Amino acid sequence: MSLPWNDIRAALDAEPPVRLSGRVIRVGGLVLQGLMPGAKMGMMCRLHIPGAVESVPAEVVALRDGEVSLMPLSAVSGITVGTEIEPVDHDPSVPVGDDMVGRVLDGWGRPIDGGAPLRASARYPLQPPPLNPMERGLIERPLSVGIRAVDGMLTCGEGQRLVVMAGAGVGKSTMLGMMARNTEADVTVVALIGERSREVKSFVQQELGEEGLSRSVVVSSTSNTSVALRIRAARTATAIAEYFRDQGLRVLLLMDSLTRVCMAQRELGLATGEPPTTRGYPPSAFAIIPQLLERAGPGVNGGSITAYYTALLESDDLGDPIGDAIKAVTDGHIVLSRKLADSGHFPAIDVLQSTSRVMSEVVSLNHRQAAADLRRVMANLSEAEELQTFGAYRRGEVPRFDLAMDFGTPLRTYLRQLSDESTRFEISRDAILKMVEALRTSEQEMGL
């Protein structure tokens, strides 16, 4: 005798649901091996340790031969073979809301500044599908960051992505703080990845200050957090920037540093068995660069993410493989020179080694030509000063060198800027136009 369908459905509804779970089968190094039905890449899980107050979050980072590799996102003391693995329902995402502005968050998107809990209005995926490139807007307008050397000589477009390349201690954090305080963007998202704990508080209180923090969101994952959490923090900051971009706002994303994100991915890749390639970096350490950077740029509804990523160069080597890989994806690069920094020239931007690939699309013809003329003078000045060092420069022998030496002081005055000084875009532009007008007058007088 068969039961009616309604009775069968009622009996099934009355039974409590059974959640599939897995078990840890091996513990070693940075990752855990386990068995878990239905596992998929990027899935979030929780490790339930007997006697522990809280479970340990973990992310599925590899699947191989029926086993799953998990990267814990917090301390792993107490995990043993047989520890239960519970899958989390939702895909990796972060809660977002307008009240994030003015707050300091961790890699999970939770406040760490001692303020009130956040009220999330939505959840944004940490690894969303790519936007259709034909639906995205174009980079058509400049976005001022209040730094003369950038706005005048290396103008950044709204929605552009640039990399700031430098060795340690050359002024990257100070320059990012100046950008956050002085930018014309509506919202700034700052990602501090792999920094020392002291540097995070110092950046928030000294470099950013109350003025900068009042319209910024800071996401921090310090060097003593887990590898997976540092990578997650970079994705969290990008997802928060995407939330504000989708509201039609102009967002400035500052990430310090993308190199440390790649280093974290290197640790993760090697721990899961990837083969090392260039300088010990596995393929995934290079693959994560376009995955993050391609999420910045113009949106589809008028909003934009203008992004500056810092690359920490080993021994100030511009041929660093991570730096080269980032340069290949970005729309320009800004090189900070240790020689300039040591001479007290801040921000220590080496204009001749830097470029903005979309400057010609966002500034007037006069501005573009003026910047090109000043770069030519700077190249001549560099050559003349090198000859002067060896005693080979004599005034009157090479007129273009004489002209460059005459304009050396006003050029350096223009390119130098105090960290608490802000210059509007129009003033930066007009200053180089005026300088080039005087330059052309001098060229005519010298017959050049």
Tab-separated table of C-alpha atoms in Angstrom:
chain	number	residue	atom	x	y	z
A	1	MET	CA	0.000	0.000	0.000
A	2	SER	CA	1.568	3.293	-1.089
A	3	LEU	CA	1.369	6.444	1.000
A	4	PRO	CA	-0.064	9.650	-0.507
A	5	TRP	CA	2.581	12.136	-1.718
A	6	ASN	CA	1.439	14.758	0.794
A	7	ASP	CA	2.054	12.337	3.669
A	8	ILE	CA	5.522	11.512	2.340
A	9	ARG	CA	6.402	15.203	2.010
A	10	ALA	CA	5.103	15.951	5.507
A	11	ALA	CA	7.193	13.099	6.939
A	12	LEU	CA	10.317	14.381	5.172
A	13	ASP	CA	9.712	17.934	6.385
A	14	ALA	CA	9.383	16.696	9.937
A	15	GLU	CA	12.796	15.068	9.873
A	16	PRO	CA	15.715	17.331	10.962
A	17	PRO	CA	18.167	18.119	8.114
A	18	VAL	CA	21.457	16.282	8.077
A	19	ARG	CA	24.505	18.428	7.339
A	20	LEU	CA	27.299	16.738	5.468
A	21	SER	CA	30.651	17.174	7.152
A	22	GLY	CA	34.173	15.934	6.699
A	23	ARG	CA	37.180	14.976	8.768
A	24	VAL	CA	40.828	16.021	8.925
A	25	ILE	CA	43.068	13.127	7.906
A	26	ARG	CA	46.484	14.798	7.905
A	27	VAL	CA	48.044	17.860	9.550
A	28	GLY	CA	51.339	19.334	8.373
A	29	GLY	CA	52.871	22.635	7.319
A	30	LEU	CA	50.535	25.451	6.382
A	31	VAL	CA	47.677	23.281	5.106
A	32	LEU	CA	45.461	20.502	6.389
A	33	GLN	CA	44.334	17.492	4.376
A	34	GLY	CA	40.860	16.121	4.797
A	35	LEU	CA	37.919	14.241	3.312
A	36	MET	CA	34.766	16.278	2.671
A	37	PRO	CA	31.900	15.423	0.299
A	38	GLY	CA	30.806	18.198	-2.058
A	39	ALA	CA	33.937	20.304	-1.549
A	40	LYS	CA	34.758	22.941	-4.163
A	41	MET	CA	37.560	25.454	-4.637
A	42	GLY	CA	37.196	28.583	-2.525
A	43	MET	CA	34.572	27.040	-0.245
A	44	MET	CA	34.626	28.309	3.337
A	45	CYS	CA	34.590	25.752	6.149
A	46	ARG	CA	34.795	25.618	9.933
A	47	LEU	CA	36.998	23.249	11.918
A	48	HIS	CA	35.309	22.186	15.156
A	49	ILE	CA	37.904	21.468	17.851
A	50	PRO	CA	36.566	19.583	20.894
A	51	GLY	CA	36.636	21.828	23.953
A	52	ALA	CA	37.342	25.027	21.996
A	53	VAL	CA	35.042	28.013	22.447
A	54	GLU	CA	35.154	28.995	18.764
A	55	SER	CA	35.628	27.030	15.581
A	56	VAL	CA	38.529	27.740	13.212
A	57	PRO	CA	37.615	29.160	9.776
A	58	ALA	CA	39.368	27.614	6.795
A	59	GLU	CA	39.295	27.880	3.012
A	60	VAL	CA	39.457	25.078	0.443
A	61	VAL	CA	42.612	25.801	-1.573
A	62	ALA	CA	43.197	22.535	-3.459
A	63	LEU	CA	41.426	19.323	-4.465
A	64	ARG	CA	43.472	16.263	-5.308
A	65	ASP	CA	42.748	12.501	-5.547
A	66	GLY	CA	39.581	12.690	-3.476
A	67	GLU	CA	41.250	14.747	-0.751
A	68	VAL	CA	40.751	18.401	0.081
A	69	SER	CA	43.468	20.845	1.167
A	70	LEU	CA	42.381	23.477	3.689
A	71	MET	CA	44.165	26.674	4.681
A	72	PRO	CA	43.169	27.804	8.206
A	73	LEU	CA	42.527	31.538	8.537
A	74	SER	CA	43.393	31.737	12.227
A	75	ALA	CA	45.404	29.873	14.890
A	76	VAL	CA	45.349	26.089	14.459
A	77	SER	CA	46.421	24.840	17.901
A	78	GLY	CA	44.355	21.863	18.959
A	79	ILE	CA	43.519	20.538	15.485
A	80	THR	CA	44.104	16.805	15.232
A	81	VAL	CA	43.414	13.965	12.843
A	82	GLY	CA	39.659	13.427	12.982
A	83	THR	CA	38.728	17.085	13.606
A	84	GLU	CA	35.298	17.757	12.081
A	85	ILE	CA	35.118	19.939	8.951
A	86	GLU	CA	31.808	21.747	8.548
A	87	PRO	CA	31.091	23.475	5.201
A	88	VAL	CA	29.673	27.004	5.343
A	89	ASP	CA	26.582	27.648	3.257
A	90	HIS	CA	27.504	30.848	1.408
A	91	ASP	CA	30.322	31.393	-1.072
A	92	PRO	CA	33.226	33.588	0.093
A	93	SER	CA	31.817	37.094	0.540
A	94	VAL	CA	32.060	40.150	2.767
A	95	PRO	CA	29.250	42.189	4.389
A	96	VAL	CA	29.217	45.761	3.056
A	97	GLY	CA	27.413	48.976	3.949
A	98	ASP	CA	27.763	52.750	3.865
A	99	ASP	CA	28.735	52.911	7.547
A	100	MET	CA	32.075	51.280	6.690
A	101	VAL	CA	33.410	54.739	5.795
A	102	GLY	CA	35.662	56.049	8.559
A	103	ARG	CA	36.339	52.578	9.994
A	104	VAL	CA	39.321	50.219	10.252
A	105	LEU	CA	38.494	46.579	9.430
A	106	ASP	CA	40.230	43.216	9.412
A	107	GLY	CA	40.366	40.731	6.546
A	108	TRP	CA	36.875	39.481	7.416
A	109	GLY	CA	35.397	42.966	7.139
A	110	ARG	CA	34.950	43.247	10.922
A	111	PRO	CA	35.846	46.493	12.754
A	112	ILE	CA	39.040	46.465	14.794
A	113	ASP	CA	38.984	50.133	15.816
A	114	GLY	CA	36.855	49.652	18.934
A	115	GLY	CA	33.824	51.329	17.347
A	116	ALA	CA	30.225	50.153	17.040
A	117	PRO	CA	29.348	47.022	15.036
A	118	LEU	CA	28.641	47.568	11.353
A	119	ARG	CA	25.174	47.332	9.807
A	120	ALA	CA	25.553	45.388	6.579
A	121	SER	CA	23.156	46.212	3.746
A	122	ALA	CA	24.462	43.499	1.386
A	123	ARG	CA	27.131	40.863	0.868
A	124	TYR	CA	29.636	41.157	-1.960
A	125	PRO	CA	31.539	38.140	-3.368
A	126	LEU	CA	35.282	38.024	-2.856
A	127	GLN	CA	35.840	36.514	-6.298
A	128	PRO	CA	33.061	37.797	-8.593
A	129	PRO	CA	32.798	36.908	-12.281
A	130	PRO	CA	34.628	39.338	-14.589
A	131	LEU	CA	32.712	42.337	-15.915
A	132	ASN	CA	31.969	42.415	-19.624
A	133	PRO	CA	34.731	44.644	-21.070
A	134	MET	CA	32.347	46.019	-23.715
A	135	GLU	CA	29.982	47.271	-21.011
A	136	ARG	CA	32.597	49.108	-18.957
A	137	GLY	CA	33.098	52.844	-19.246
A	138	LEU	CA	36.137	54.565	-20.729
A	139	ILE	CA	38.853	56.484	-18.901
A	140	GLU	CA	38.076	60.037	-19.994
A	141	ARG	CA	38.651	62.361	-17.008
A	142	PRO	CA	41.644	62.998	-14.743
A	143	LEU	CA	41.435	62.176	-11.041
A	144	SER	CA	43.540	64.491	-8.903
A	145	VAL	CA	45.462	63.109	-5.928
A	146	GLY	CA	46.824	66.465	-4.773
A	147	ILE	CA	50.478	65.641	-5.573
A	148	ARG	CA	52.042	68.014	-8.124
A	149	ALA	CA	54.484	65.501	-9.603
A	150	VAL	CA	51.624	63.073	-10.278
A	151	ASP	CA	48.877	65.483	-11.351
A	152	GLY	CA	51.178	67.588	-13.527
A	153	MET	CA	53.660	65.123	-15.016
A	154	LEU	CA	52.007	61.687	-14.603
A	155	THR	CA	48.315	62.534	-14.698
A	156	CYS	CA	46.091	59.665	-13.579
A	157	GLY	CA	42.721	59.054	-15.206
A	158	GLU	CA	39.537	58.191	-13.345
A	159	GLY	CA	39.473	54.386	-13.433
A	160	GLN	CA	43.192	53.948	-14.136
A	161	ARG	CA	45.404	51.381	-12.388
A	162	LEU	CA	49.008	52.263	-11.521
A	163	VAL	CA	51.776	50.565	-9.595
A	164	VAL	CA	54.063	52.482	-7.230
A	165	MET	CA	57.437	50.727	-7.328
A	166	ALA	CA	60.089	51.234	-4.647
A	167	GLY	CA	62.352	49.571	-2.144
A	168	ALA	CA	61.729	49.619	1.588
A	169	GLY	CA	61.800	52.982	3.370
A	170	VAL	CA	61.576	55.259	0.321
A	171	GLY	CA	58.239	56.896	1.174
A	172	LYS	CA	55.473	54.706	-0.287
A	173	SER	CA	53.204	54.888	2.769
A	174	THR	CA	53.670	58.651	3.114
A	175	MET	CA	52.718	59.166	-0.523
A	176	LEU	CA	49.637	56.946	-0.202
A	177	GLY	CA	48.593	58.930	2.871
A	178	MET	CA	48.895	62.163	0.863
A	179	MET	CA	46.696	60.660	-1.855
A	180	ALA	CA	44.045	59.518	0.625
A	181	ARG	CA	43.860	62.965	2.250
A	182	ASN	CA	43.949	65.046	-0.918
A	183	THR	CA	42.154	63.049	-3.607
A	184	GLU	CA	39.022	64.227	-5.395
A	185	ALA	CA	37.537	60.711	-5.138
A	186	ASP	CA	34.303	60.241	-3.200
A	187	VAL	CA	35.555	57.276	-1.145
A	188	THR	CA	39.035	55.862	-0.510
A	189	VAL	CA	39.641	52.194	0.337
A	190	VAL	CA	43.074	51.485	1.834
A	191	ALA	CA	44.368	47.901	2.043
A	192	LEU	CA	47.369	47.363	4.331
A	193	ILE	CA	48.561	43.829	3.615
A	194	GLY	CA	51.436	42.195	5.477
A	195	GLU	CA	52.432	45.360	7.322
A	196	ARG	CA	53.838	45.416	10.845
A	197	SER	CA	51.216	46.117	13.523
A	198	ARG	CA	52.974	49.332	14.539
A	199	GLU	CA	52.860	50.594	10.961
A	200	VAL	CA	49.095	50.093	10.683
A	201	LYS	CA	48.288	52.329	13.661
A	202	SER	CA	50.937	54.835	12.581
A	203	PHE	CA	49.469	55.022	9.067
A	204	VAL	CA	45.910	55.496	10.311
A	205	GLN	CA	46.760	58.156	12.898
A	206	GLN	CA	49.674	60.004	11.255
A	207	GLU	CA	49.647	59.484	7.488
A	208	LEU	CA	45.868	59.265	7.048
A	209	GLY	CA	44.773	61.426	9.973
A	210	GLU	CA	41.216	62.364	10.899
A	211	GLU	CA	40.667	64.176	7.617
A	212	GLY	CA	41.663	61.191	5.480
A	213	LEU	CA	39.953	58.577	7.645
A	214	SER	CA	36.648	60.470	7.590
A	215	ARG	CA	36.108	59.400	3.975
A	216	SER	CA	38.144	56.190	3.896
A	217	VAL	CA	37.769	52.505	4.675
A	218	VAL	CA	40.947	50.818	5.952
A	219	VAL	CA	41.331	47.029	5.647
A	220	SER	CA	44.306	45.568	7.496
A	221	SER	CA	45.865	42.117	7.708
A	222	THR	CA	49.228	42.293	9.427
A	223	SER	CA	52.271	40.113	8.795
A	224	ASN	CA	51.498	37.827	11.749
A	225	THR	CA	48.080	36.778	10.407
A	226	SER	CA	47.638	33.603	8.388
A	227	VAL	CA	48.631	33.466	4.730
A	228	ALA	CA	45.047	32.875	3.601
A	229	LEU	CA	43.750	35.824	5.645
A	230	ARG	CA	46.257	38.184	4.018
A	231	ILE	CA	45.054	37.102	0.577
A	232	ARG	CA	41.446	37.390	1.739
A	233	ALA	CA	42.074	40.946	3.014
A	234	ALA	CA	43.192	42.037	-0.478
A	235	ARG	CA	40.017	40.570	-1.947
A	236	THR	CA	37.905	42.077	0.827
A	237	ALA	CA	39.250	45.581	0.147
A	238	THR	CA	38.587	45.155	-3.576
A	239	ALA	CA	35.031	43.920	-2.910
A	240	ILE	CA	34.350	46.949	-0.688
A	241	ALA	CA	35.639	49.222	-3.470
A	242	GLU	CA	33.316	47.439	-5.918
A	243	TYR	CA	30.348	48.057	-3.595
A	244	PHE	CA	30.916	51.820	-3.622
A	245	ARG	CA	31.700	51.787	-7.359
A	246	ASP	CA	28.370	50.095	-8.097
A	247	GLN	CA	26.643	53.012	-6.354
A	248	GLY	CA	28.081	55.305	-9.026
A	249	LEU	CA	30.837	56.741	-6.814
A	250	ARG	CA	34.443	57.543	-7.697
A	251	VAL	CA	36.560	55.199	-5.564
A	252	LEU	CA	40.299	55.425	-4.921
A	253	LEU	CA	41.775	52.018	-3.989
A	254	LEU	CA	45.237	52.066	-2.375
A	255	MET	CA	46.857	48.676	-1.720
A	256	ASP	CA	50.142	48.419	0.182
A	257	SER	CA	51.525	46.113	-0.843
A	258	LEU	CA	50.596	43.876	-3.752
A	259	THR	CA	54.013	42.243	-3.468
A	260	ARG	CA	53.112	40.890	-0.029
A	261	VAL	CA	49.871	39.488	-1.455
A	262	CYS	CA	51.959	37.641	-4.049
A	263	MET	CA	54.344	36.445	-1.321
A	264	ALA	CA	51.392	35.082	0.639
A	265	GLN	CA	50.146	33.327	-2.491
A	266	ARG	CA	53.665	31.927	-2.961
A	267	GLU	CA	53.555	30.386	0.519
A	268	LEU	CA	50.122	28.980	-0.169
A	269	GLY	CA	51.021	27.632	-3.598
A	270	LEU	CA	54.198	25.917	-2.427
A	271	ALA	CA	52.356	24.415	0.556
A	272	THR	CA	49.771	22.858	-1.778
A	273	GLY	CA	52.417	21.345	-4.057
A	274	GLU	CA	52.772	23.872	-6.877
A	275	PRO	CA	56.174	23.829	-8.595
A	276	PRO	CA	58.368	26.884	-7.990
A	277	THR	CA	59.264	28.908	-11.085
A	278	THR	CA	60.832	32.402	-11.320
A	279	ARG	CA	62.715	33.194	-8.073
A	280	GLY	CA	60.724	30.530	-6.261
A	281	TYR	CA	57.290	31.945	-7.114
A	282	PRO	CA	54.737	29.335	-8.264
A	283	PRO	CA	52.365	30.130	-11.172
A	284	SER	CA	49.488	31.091	-8.841
A	285	ALA	CA	51.558	33.952	-7.374
A	286	PHE	CA	51.525	35.607	-10.804
A	287	ALA	CA	47.940	34.568	-11.643
A	288	ILE	CA	46.533	36.440	-8.627
A	289	ILE	CA	47.807	39.778	-10.014
A	290	PRO	CA	45.339	40.116	-12.940
A	291	GLN	CA	42.616	38.500	-10.826
A	292	LEU	CA	42.796	41.454	-8.430
A	293	LEU	CA	43.783	44.270	-10.796
A	294	GLU	CA	41.182	43.590	-13.484
A	295	ARG	CA	38.458	44.182	-10.897
A	296	ALA	CA	39.499	47.840	-10.687
A	297	GLY	CA	38.718	50.339	-13.419
A	298	PRO	CA	35.537	51.957	-14.756
A	299	GLY	CA	32.231	50.318	-13.854
A	300	VAL	CA	29.114	49.869	-15.972
A	301	ASN	CA	26.954	52.566	-14.355
A	302	GLY	CA	29.242	55.568	-14.129
A	303	GLY	CA	31.177	54.565	-11.017
A	304	SER	CA	34.905	53.808	-11.110
A	305	ILE	CA	37.786	52.355	-9.109
A	306	THR	CA	41.069	54.200	-9.568
A	307	ALA	CA	43.756	52.005	-8.045
A	308	TYR	CA	47.342	52.478	-6.883
A	309	TYR	CA	49.163	49.264	-5.917
A	310	THR	CA	52.605	49.319	-4.339
A	311	ALA	CA	55.319	46.867	-5.371
A	312	LEU	CA	58.138	46.305	-2.891
A	313	LEU	CA	61.301	45.832	-4.948
A	314	GLU	CA	64.021	43.523	-3.658
A	315	SER	CA	67.286	45.499	-3.424
A	316	ASP	CA	65.631	48.352	-5.416
A	317	ASP	CA	65.750	46.094	-8.484
A	318	LEU	CA	63.347	47.355	-11.183
A	319	GLY	CA	63.709	43.937	-12.849
A	320	ASP	CA	61.994	42.237	-9.915
A	321	PRO	CA	59.692	39.540	-11.417
A	322	ILE	CA	56.653	40.559	-9.373
A	323	GLY	CA	57.176	44.208	-10.283
A	324	ASP	CA	57.462	43.291	-13.969
A	325	ALA	CA	54.291	41.199	-13.811
A	326	ILE	CA	52.362	44.056	-12.169
A	327	LYS	CA	53.646	46.585	-14.727
A	328	ALA	CA	52.332	44.351	-17.533
A	329	VAL	CA	48.783	44.555	-16.137
A	330	THR	CA	48.609	48.178	-14.958
A	331	ASP	CA	48.118	51.351	-17.024
A	332	GLY	CA	51.313	52.985	-15.809
A	333	HIS	CA	53.929	52.946	-13.078
A	334	ILE	CA	55.473	55.412	-10.642
A	335	VAL	CA	59.054	54.700	-9.570
A	336	LEU	CA	60.320	56.046	-6.251
A	337	SER	CA	64.065	56.633	-6.190
A	338	ARG	CA	66.214	55.906	-3.140
A	339	LYS	CA	68.777	58.401	-4.460
A	340	LEU	CA	66.166	61.182	-4.414
A	341	ALA	CA	64.925	60.117	-0.977
A	342	ASP	CA	68.457	60.114	0.433
A	343	SER	CA	68.931	63.668	-0.864
A	344	GLY	CA	65.784	64.849	0.928
A	345	HIS	CA	63.649	65.085	-2.217
A	346	PHE	CA	60.074	64.026	-1.318
A	347	PRO	CA	57.970	62.607	-2.740
A	348	ALA	CA	60.918	60.732	-4.263
A	349	ILE	CA	59.259	60.239	-7.671
A	350	ASP	CA	61.681	59.521	-10.517
A	351	VAL	CA	59.651	61.144	-13.299
A	352	LEU	CA	61.935	59.923	-16.093
A	353	GLN	CA	61.452	56.264	-15.121
A	354	SER	CA	57.711	56.694	-14.519
A	355	THR	CA	54.830	56.840	-16.979
A	356	SER	CA	51.054	57.151	-17.159
A	357	ARG	CA	49.753	55.345	-20.228
A	358	VAL	CA	46.395	57.132	-20.297
A	359	MET	CA	47.610	60.676	-19.592
A	360	SER	CA	47.230	61.604	-23.260
A	361	GLU	CA	43.533	60.635	-23.101
A	362	VAL	CA	42.581	62.729	-20.061
A	363	VAL	CA	44.518	66.009	-20.401
A	364	SER	CA	44.603	68.809	-22.982
A	365	LEU	CA	47.125	68.909	-25.823
A	366	ASN	CA	48.918	71.880	-24.229
A	367	HIS	CA	49.274	70.007	-20.929
A	368	ARG	CA	50.600	66.896	-22.646
A	369	GLN	CA	53.141	68.837	-24.707
A	370	ALA	CA	54.267	70.843	-21.664
A	371	ALA	CA	54.882	67.659	-19.669
A	372	ALA	CA	56.845	66.189	-22.589
A	373	ASP	CA	58.984	69.343	-22.835
A	374	LEU	CA	59.791	69.231	-19.125
A	375	ARG	CA	60.721	65.546	-19.341
A	376	ARG	CA	63.145	66.435	-22.125
A	377	VAL	CA	64.693	69.139	-19.935
A	378	MET	CA	64.955	66.688	-17.029
A	379	ALA	CA	66.758	64.164	-19.257
A	380	ASN	CA	69.231	66.846	-20.328
A	381	LEU	CA	69.654	67.931	-16.704
A	382	SER	CA	70.458	64.380	-15.617
A	383	GLU	CA	73.085	64.068	-18.339
A	384	ALA	CA	74.609	67.480	-17.584
A	385	GLU	CA	74.849	66.756	-13.855
A	386	GLU	CA	76.566	63.460	-14.578
A	387	LEU	CA	79.143	65.295	-16.718
A	388	GLN	CA	79.521	67.898	-13.964
A	389	THR	CA	80.326	65.141	-11.470
A	390	PHE	CA	83.328	64.105	-13.587
A	391	GLY	CA	84.367	67.701	-14.285
A	392	ALA	CA	83.465	67.380	-17.975
A	393	TYR	CA	80.733	70.038	-18.067
A	394	ARG	CA	81.683	73.535	-19.223
A	395	ARG	CA	79.034	76.174	-19.618
A	396	GLY	CA	78.667	77.481	-23.167
A	397	GLU	CA	79.772	74.298	-24.933
A	398	VAL	CA	76.331	72.584	-25.107
A	399	PRO	CA	73.454	75.106	-24.997
A	400	ARG	CA	70.754	72.530	-24.181
A	401	PHE	CA	72.730	71.484	-21.094
A	402	ASP	CA	73.035	75.130	-20.037
A	403	LEU	CA	69.284	75.583	-20.423
A	404	ALA	CA	68.607	72.442	-18.370
A	405	MET	CA	70.933	73.629	-15.584
A	406	ASP	CA	69.113	76.996	-15.510
A	407	PHE	CA	65.734	75.281	-15.060
A	408	GLY	CA	66.969	72.681	-12.562
A	409	THR	CA	66.016	74.687	-9.469
A	410	PRO	CA	62.439	75.610	-10.518
A	411	LEU	CA	61.871	72.012	-11.675
A	412	ARG	CA	62.954	70.551	-8.334
A	413	THR	CA	60.886	73.137	-6.459
A	414	TYR	CA	57.832	72.074	-8.439
A	415	LEU	CA	58.423	68.332	-7.915
A	416	ARG	CA	59.097	68.632	-4.162
A	417	GLN	CA	56.116	68.760	-1.841
A	418	LEU	CA	55.603	68.602	1.919
A	419	SER	CA	53.535	65.662	3.145
A	420	ASP	CA	50.878	67.980	4.617
A	421	GLU	CA	50.712	70.151	1.492
A	422	SER	CA	47.926	69.759	-1.076
A	423	THR	CA	47.810	71.280	-4.549
A	424	ARG	CA	44.701	71.446	-6.703
A	425	PHE	CA	44.903	69.889	-10.165
A	426	GLU	CA	44.420	73.241	-11.957
A	427	ILE	CA	47.295	74.811	-10.027
A	428	SER	CA	49.624	71.876	-10.798
A	429	ARG	CA	48.736	72.075	-14.486
A	430	ASP	CA	49.034	75.856	-14.766
A	431	ALA	CA	52.430	75.797	-13.026
A	432	ILE	CA	54.006	73.564	-15.672
A	433	LEU	CA	52.352	75.545	-18.480
A	434	LYS	CA	53.914	78.718	-17.072
A	435	MET	CA	57.296	76.995	-16.654
A	436	VAL	CA	57.253	75.747	-20.246
A	437	GLU	CA	56.315	79.219	-21.504
A	438	ALA	CA	59.481	80.570	-19.861
A	439	LEU	CA	61.437	77.592	-21.232
A	440	ARG	CA	60.402	78.301	-24.823
A	441	THR	CA	61.307	81.962	-24.428
A	442	SER	CA	64.790	80.965	-23.250
A	443	GLU	CA	65.140	78.498	-26.134
A	444	GLN	CA	64.384	81.246	-28.639
A	445	GLU	CA	66.939	83.549	-27.013
A	446	MET	CA	69.573	80.788	-27.164
A	447	GLY	CA	68.692	79.841	-30.730
A	448	LEU	CA	67.581	76.307	-29.855
